[in-house]
Amino acid sequence: MSGQIKNRSRSPSEDVASFAPIRIRKTAEVVADEIRKMILSGRLKEGDALQPEAQIIADFNVSRPSVREAFRILESEKLISISRGSRGGAKVHAPNADLVARYAGFVLQAQNVRYSDVYQARLIVEPPGARMAAERASKEAPSVLRAKNEELRAAGDTIALSRAIASFHTTLMEFSGNRTLILLASVLEGIVVRHQIRVNQSKKENRNGAASDSKGVVAAYKSQEKLIAMIQAGDGPGAEMQWRRHMEVAGKTWASGDAGDALVTWSD
């Protein structure tokens, strides 16, 4: 009949569901996975030594090359470090935010991201964290944050100043109590602190070796004292507003003009 679609006969192969190819994991990957699980679960802790290579070969019933490849995988993930020689071996390292920041820095650098982008993300993340810290009402928070603020005022050079700023930010987020937020803030701070050191050193060179801007340090110190007072009073909305205002002002120093337009560059 004209206009009627005729049923097409199906071949036997079309009636068989298609499956993705199965990838068989390498022995080294399985060994690395088991050791990784032991590290992440806390059964192996920071500084612990792995068993001798011969013992791992026996325990897993695998070849020496497989164990050495597993070690290379874990070493590339910074979960172990290998020392050579008669007293050498593999030492365990717990995962930390510095490793995440390092990789995130590589990704942002590869994507040609500008520092202004990083500071904008920070401004979104941290003020609500300050509110959480105030509302959580930790008795330790005011004294710990005041000690960090004193480090800012006592900083004697550009590197110490940048690290004191970073330390205050990360400590503040730790008092939010939200582990995911703490990790995210630490990753951003790991990228930012390197940027601030470079900006500070550039300013110092332009001032023929003069010390950091003392007025800016005093203003930051006073602003952070206001935040601490709000946290001590349990004023969540006030803490959020104060920290947002503080970071907006700081952003004009660190993330405006050429400093903000610069592309993220990770360097150890």
GROMACS .gro file of C-alpha atoms in nm:
model
  268
    1MET     CA    1   0.000   0.000   0.000
    2SER     CA    2   0.132   0.342  -0.092
    3GLY     CA    3   0.271   0.540   0.208
    4GLN     CA    4   0.282   0.234   0.437
    5ILE     CA    5   0.617   0.150   0.598
    6LYS     CA    6   0.712  -0.209   0.550
    7ASN     CA    7   0.867  -0.405   0.840
    8ARG     CA    8   1.235  -0.473   0.777
    9SER     CA    9   1.358  -0.815   0.873
   10ARG     CA   10   1.628  -0.801   1.145
   11SER     CA   11   1.948  -0.992   1.121
   12PRO     CA   12   2.041  -1.225   1.409
   13SER     CA   13   2.325  -0.994   1.509
   14GLU     CA   14   2.082  -0.705   1.565
   15ASP     CA   15   1.888  -0.908   1.821
   16VAL     CA   16   2.197  -0.945   2.041
   17ALA     CA   17   2.264  -0.671   2.296
   18SER     CA   18   2.599  -0.499   2.253
   19PHE     CA   19   2.836  -0.475   2.549
   20ALA     CA   20   3.130  -0.250   2.619
   21PRO     CA   21   3.462  -0.432   2.605
   22ILE     CA   22   3.581  -0.562   2.942
   23ARG     CA   23   3.914  -0.423   3.060
   24ILE     CA   24   4.116  -0.666   3.267
   25ARG     CA   25   4.300  -0.479   3.541
   26LYS     CA   26   4.674  -0.522   3.567
   27THR     CA   27   4.811  -0.703   3.868
   28ALA     CA   28   5.003  -0.390   3.967
   29GLU     CA   29   4.678  -0.189   3.973
   30VAL     CA   30   4.514  -0.444   4.202
   31VAL     CA   31   4.811  -0.436   4.442
   32ALA     CA   32   4.820  -0.055   4.437
   33ASP     CA   33   4.444  -0.045   4.503
   34GLU     CA   34   4.474  -0.269   4.809
   35ILE     CA   35   4.758  -0.064   4.958
   36ARG     CA   36   4.571   0.259   4.878
   37LYS     CA   37   4.265   0.129   5.065
   38MET     CA   38   4.483   0.058   5.369
   39ILE     CA   39   4.615   0.415   5.361
   40LEU     CA   40   4.274   0.579   5.312
   41SER     CA   41   4.114   0.367   5.585
   42GLY     CA   42   4.385   0.465   5.834
   43ARG     CA   43   4.528   0.115   5.874
   44LEU     CA   44   4.849   0.261   5.737
   45LYS     CA   45   4.926   0.606   5.878
   46GLU     CA   46   5.154   0.896   5.793
   47GLY     CA   47   5.517   0.792   5.831
   48ASP     CA   48   5.449   0.417   5.848
   49ALA     CA   49   5.686   0.197   5.652
   50LEU     CA   50   5.542  -0.055   5.411
   51GLN     CA   51   5.649  -0.414   5.449
   52PRO     CA   52   5.966  -0.515   5.263
   53GLU     CA   53   5.918  -0.582   4.895
   54ALA     CA   54   5.976  -0.955   4.939
   55GLN     CA   55   5.700  -0.975   5.200
   56ILE     CA   56   5.451  -0.794   4.976
   57ILE     CA   57   5.538  -1.030   4.690
   58ALA     CA   58   5.462  -1.325   4.918
   59ASP     CA   59   5.144  -1.175   5.068
   60PHE     CA   60   4.990  -1.091   4.731
   61ASN     CA   61   5.146  -1.385   4.544
   62VAL     CA   62   5.260  -1.160   4.262
   63SER     CA   63   5.582  -1.092   4.076
   64ARG     CA   64   5.850  -0.840   4.172
   65PRO     CA   65   5.785  -0.624   3.860
   66SER     CA   66   5.415  -0.601   3.955
   67VAL     CA   67   5.499  -0.480   4.306
   68ARG     CA   68   5.746  -0.224   4.173
   69GLU     CA   69   5.489  -0.096   3.924
   70ALA     CA   70   5.233  -0.072   4.207
   71PHE     CA   71   5.485   0.135   4.404
   72ARG     CA   72   5.532   0.366   4.105
   73ILE     CA   73   5.156   0.420   4.086
   74LEU     CA   74   5.131   0.505   4.457
   75GLU     CA   75   5.441   0.723   4.440
   76SER     CA   76   5.291   0.922   4.152
   77GLU     CA   77   4.983   0.977   4.371
   78LYS     CA   78   5.212   1.102   4.652
   79LEU     CA   79   5.077   0.831   4.883
   80ILE     CA   80   5.421   0.680   4.935
   81SER     CA   81   5.780   0.789   4.890
   82ILE     CA   82   6.062   0.554   4.804
   83SER     CA   83   6.410   0.583   4.948
   84ARG     CA   84   6.690   0.382   4.794
   85GLY     CA   85   6.980   0.199   4.948
   86SER     CA   86   7.026  -0.080   5.204
   87ARG     CA   87   6.803   0.098   5.456
   88GLY     CA   88   6.557   0.222   5.198
   89GLY     CA   89   6.195   0.130   5.146
   90ALA     CA   90   5.849   0.276   5.101
   91LYS     CA   91   5.710   0.528   5.350
   92VAL     CA   92   5.340   0.612   5.372
   93HIS     CA   93   5.198   0.964   5.329
   94ALA     CA   94   4.839   1.047   5.417
   95PRO     CA   95   4.652   1.241   5.147
   96ASN     CA   96   4.621   1.614   5.216
   97ALA     CA   97   4.483   1.934   5.065
   98ASP     CA   98   4.826   2.039   4.935
   99LEU     CA   99   4.820   1.752   4.686
  100VAL     CA  100   4.472   1.851   4.567
  101ALA     CA  101   4.577   2.216   4.539
  102ARG     CA  102   4.882   2.117   4.337
  103TYR     CA  103   4.678   1.919   4.085
  104ALA     CA  104   4.406   2.185   4.074
  105GLY     CA  105   4.676   2.441   4.002
  106PHE     CA  106   4.797   2.231   3.708
  107VAL     CA  107   4.440   2.202   3.573
  108LEU     CA  108   4.370   2.575   3.603
  109GLN     CA  109   4.705   2.656   3.442
  110ALA     CA  110   4.630   2.420   3.151
  111GLN     CA  111   4.292   2.590   3.106
  112ASN     CA  112   4.447   2.941   3.106
  113VAL     CA  113   4.241   3.051   3.406
  114ARG     CA  114   4.311   3.398   3.548
  115TYR     CA  115   4.367   3.468   3.917
  116SER     CA  116   4.062   3.695   3.922
  117ASP     CA  117   3.859   3.378   3.857
  118VAL     CA  118   4.013   3.207   4.161
  119TYR     CA  119   3.947   3.505   4.388
  120GLN     CA  120   3.587   3.523   4.270
  121ALA     CA  121   3.538   3.158   4.369
  122ARG     CA  122   3.695   3.231   4.707
  123LEU     CA  123   3.452   3.517   4.763
  124ILE     CA  124   3.162   3.280   4.700
  125VAL     CA  125   3.296   3.010   4.933
  126GLU     CA  126   3.439   3.182   5.240
  127PRO     CA  127   3.179   3.433   5.372
  128PRO     CA  128   2.915   3.160   5.431
  129GLY     CA  129   3.192   2.961   5.601
  130ALA     CA  130   3.254   3.256   5.837
  131ARG     CA  131   2.884   3.255   5.922
  132MET     CA  132   2.896   2.884   5.996
  133ALA     CA  133   3.199   2.938   6.221
  134ALA     CA  134   3.011   3.204   6.422
  135GLU     CA  135   2.693   3.000   6.453
  136ARG     CA  136   2.885   2.688   6.550
  137ALA     CA  137   3.005   2.884   6.854
  138SER     CA  138   3.332   2.702   6.920
  139LYS     CA  139   3.486   2.825   7.244
  140GLU     CA  140   3.834   2.785   7.096
  141ALA     CA  141   3.770   2.985   6.778
  142PRO     CA  142   3.825   3.343   6.909
  143SER     CA  143   4.156   3.270   7.083
  144VAL     CA  144   4.294   3.059   6.798
  145LEU     CA  145   4.196   3.318   6.536
  146ARG     CA  146   4.343   3.601   6.744
  147ALA     CA  147   4.672   3.412   6.760
  148LYS     CA  148   4.663   3.376   6.380
  149ASN     CA  149   4.588   3.746   6.347
  150GLU     CA  150   4.892   3.831   6.558
  151GLU     CA  151   5.102   3.629   6.313
  152LEU     CA  152   4.980   3.865   6.041
  153ARG     CA  153   5.092   4.172   6.234
  154ALA     CA  154   5.427   4.015   6.326
  155ALA     CA  155   5.515   3.902   5.972
  156GLY     CA  156   5.858   4.035   5.888
  157ASP     CA  157   5.879   3.967   5.516
  158THR     CA  158   5.658   3.913   5.213
  159ILE     CA  159   5.660   3.534   5.234
  160ALA     CA  160   5.572   3.532   5.605
  161LEU     CA  161   5.295   3.785   5.540
  162SER     CA  162   5.138   3.581   5.259
  163ARG     CA  163   5.152   3.264   5.467
  164ALA     CA  164   5.000   3.440   5.768
  165ILE     CA  165   4.710   3.557   5.553
  166ALA     CA  166   4.659   3.205   5.417
  167SER     CA  167   4.679   3.053   5.763
  168PHE     CA  168   4.406   3.284   5.896
  169HIS     CA  169   4.176   3.199   5.604
  170THR     CA  170   4.221   2.823   5.633
  171THR     CA  171   4.186   2.827   6.014
  172LEU     CA  172   3.866   3.030   5.986
  173MET     CA  173   3.719   2.773   5.747
  174GLU     CA  174   3.822   2.490   5.979
  175PHE     CA  175   3.593   2.637   6.244
  176SER     CA  176   3.300   2.611   5.999
  177GLY     CA  177   3.299   2.239   6.079
  178ASN     CA  178   3.216   2.142   5.721
  179ARG     CA  179   3.485   1.907   5.593
  180THR     CA  180   3.407   1.955   5.224
  181LEU     CA  181   3.414   2.333   5.262
  182ILE     CA  182   3.743   2.309   5.452
  183LEU     CA  183   3.900   2.106   5.171
  184LEU     CA  184   3.770   2.337   4.898
  185ALA     CA  185   3.891   2.648   5.083
  186SER     CA  186   4.232   2.488   5.144
  187VAL     CA  187   4.271   2.407   4.775
  188LEU     CA  188   4.191   2.766   4.676
  189GLU     CA  189   4.422   2.898   4.947
  190GLY     CA  190   4.706   2.677   4.824
  191ILE     CA  191   4.679   2.845   4.484
  192VAL     CA  192   4.626   3.196   4.623
  193VAL     CA  193   4.921   3.197   4.865
  194ARG     CA  194   5.168   3.141   4.582
  195HIS     CA  195   5.009   3.424   4.387
  196GLN     CA  196   5.025   3.662   4.684
  197ILE     CA  197   5.391   3.585   4.745
  198ARG     CA  198   5.471   3.675   4.384
  199VAL     CA  199   5.260   3.994   4.399
  200ASN     CA  200   5.422   4.098   4.728
  201GLN     CA  201   5.771   4.033   4.598
  202SER     CA  202   5.696   4.232   4.283
  203LYS     CA  203   5.571   4.527   4.490
  204LYS     CA  204   5.879   4.506   4.710
  205GLU     CA  205   6.107   4.521   4.407
  206ASN     CA  206   5.915   4.821   4.273
  207ARG     CA  207   5.968   4.997   4.607
  208ASN     CA  208   6.342   4.923   4.591
  209GLY     CA  209   6.331   4.665   4.866
  210ALA     CA  210   6.099   4.850   5.103
  211ALA     CA  211   5.891   4.645   5.347
  212SER     CA  212   5.528   4.554   5.281
  213ASP     CA  213   5.258   4.822   5.295
  214SER     CA  214   5.217   4.869   5.672
  215LYS     CA  215   4.886   5.056   5.633
  216GLY     CA  216   4.737   4.763   5.443
  217VAL     CA  217   4.854   4.517   5.708
  218VAL     CA  218   4.706   4.728   5.989
  219ALA     CA  219   4.375   4.759   5.802
  220ALA     CA  220   4.360   4.383   5.744
  221TYR     CA  221   4.445   4.318   6.110
  222LYS     CA  222   4.164   4.547   6.233
  223SER     CA  223   3.916   4.395   5.988
  224GLN     CA  224   3.997   4.044   6.107
  225GLU     CA  225   3.958   4.158   6.469
  226LYS     CA  226   3.606   4.274   6.386
  227LEU     CA  227   3.531   3.934   6.239
  228ILE     CA  228   3.666   3.758   6.548
  229ALA     CA  229   3.445   3.973   6.772
  230MET     CA  230   3.139   3.873   6.568
  231ILE     CA  231   3.234   3.507   6.587
  232GLN     CA  232   3.277   3.539   6.963
  233ALA     CA  233   2.930   3.696   6.985
  234GLY     CA  234   2.781   3.418   6.773
  235ASP     CA  235   2.667   3.674   6.513
  236GLY     CA  236   2.645   3.460   6.199
  237PRO     CA  237   2.496   3.718   5.958
  238GLY     CA  238   2.736   3.984   6.087
  239ALA     CA  239   3.037   3.753   6.043
  240GLU     CA  240   2.934   3.668   5.689
  241MET     CA  241   2.887   4.033   5.597
  242GLN     CA  242   3.215   4.138   5.758
  243TRP     CA  243   3.415   3.866   5.585
  244ARG     CA  244   3.256   3.943   5.250
  245ARG     CA  245   3.345   4.310   5.292
  246HIS     CA  246   3.699   4.217   5.399
  247MET     CA  247   3.753   3.992   5.097
  248GLU     CA  248   3.609   4.246   4.854
  249VAL     CA  249   3.858   4.505   4.979
  250ALA     CA  250   4.142   4.251   4.971
  251GLY     CA  251   4.044   4.154   4.619
  252LYS     CA  252   4.122   4.507   4.501
  253THR     CA  253   4.478   4.451   4.619
  254TRP     CA  254   4.537   4.097   4.497
  255ALA     CA  255   4.299   4.042   4.203
  256SER     CA  256   4.264   4.371   4.020
  257GLY     CA  257   4.460   4.506   3.725
  258ASP     CA  258   4.761   4.308   3.609
  259ALA     CA  259   4.759   4.089   3.923
  260GLY     CA  260   4.407   3.965   3.852
  261ASP     CA  261   4.464   3.931   3.480
  262ALA     CA  262   4.768   3.708   3.528
  263LEU     CA  263   4.717   3.344   3.438
  264VAL     CA  264   4.733   3.084   3.713
  265THR     CA  265   5.084   2.940   3.727
  266TRP     CA  266   5.162   2.658   3.966
  267SER     CA  267   5.514   2.635   4.100
  268ASP     CA  268   5.649   2.436   4.395
   0.00000   0.00000   0.00000
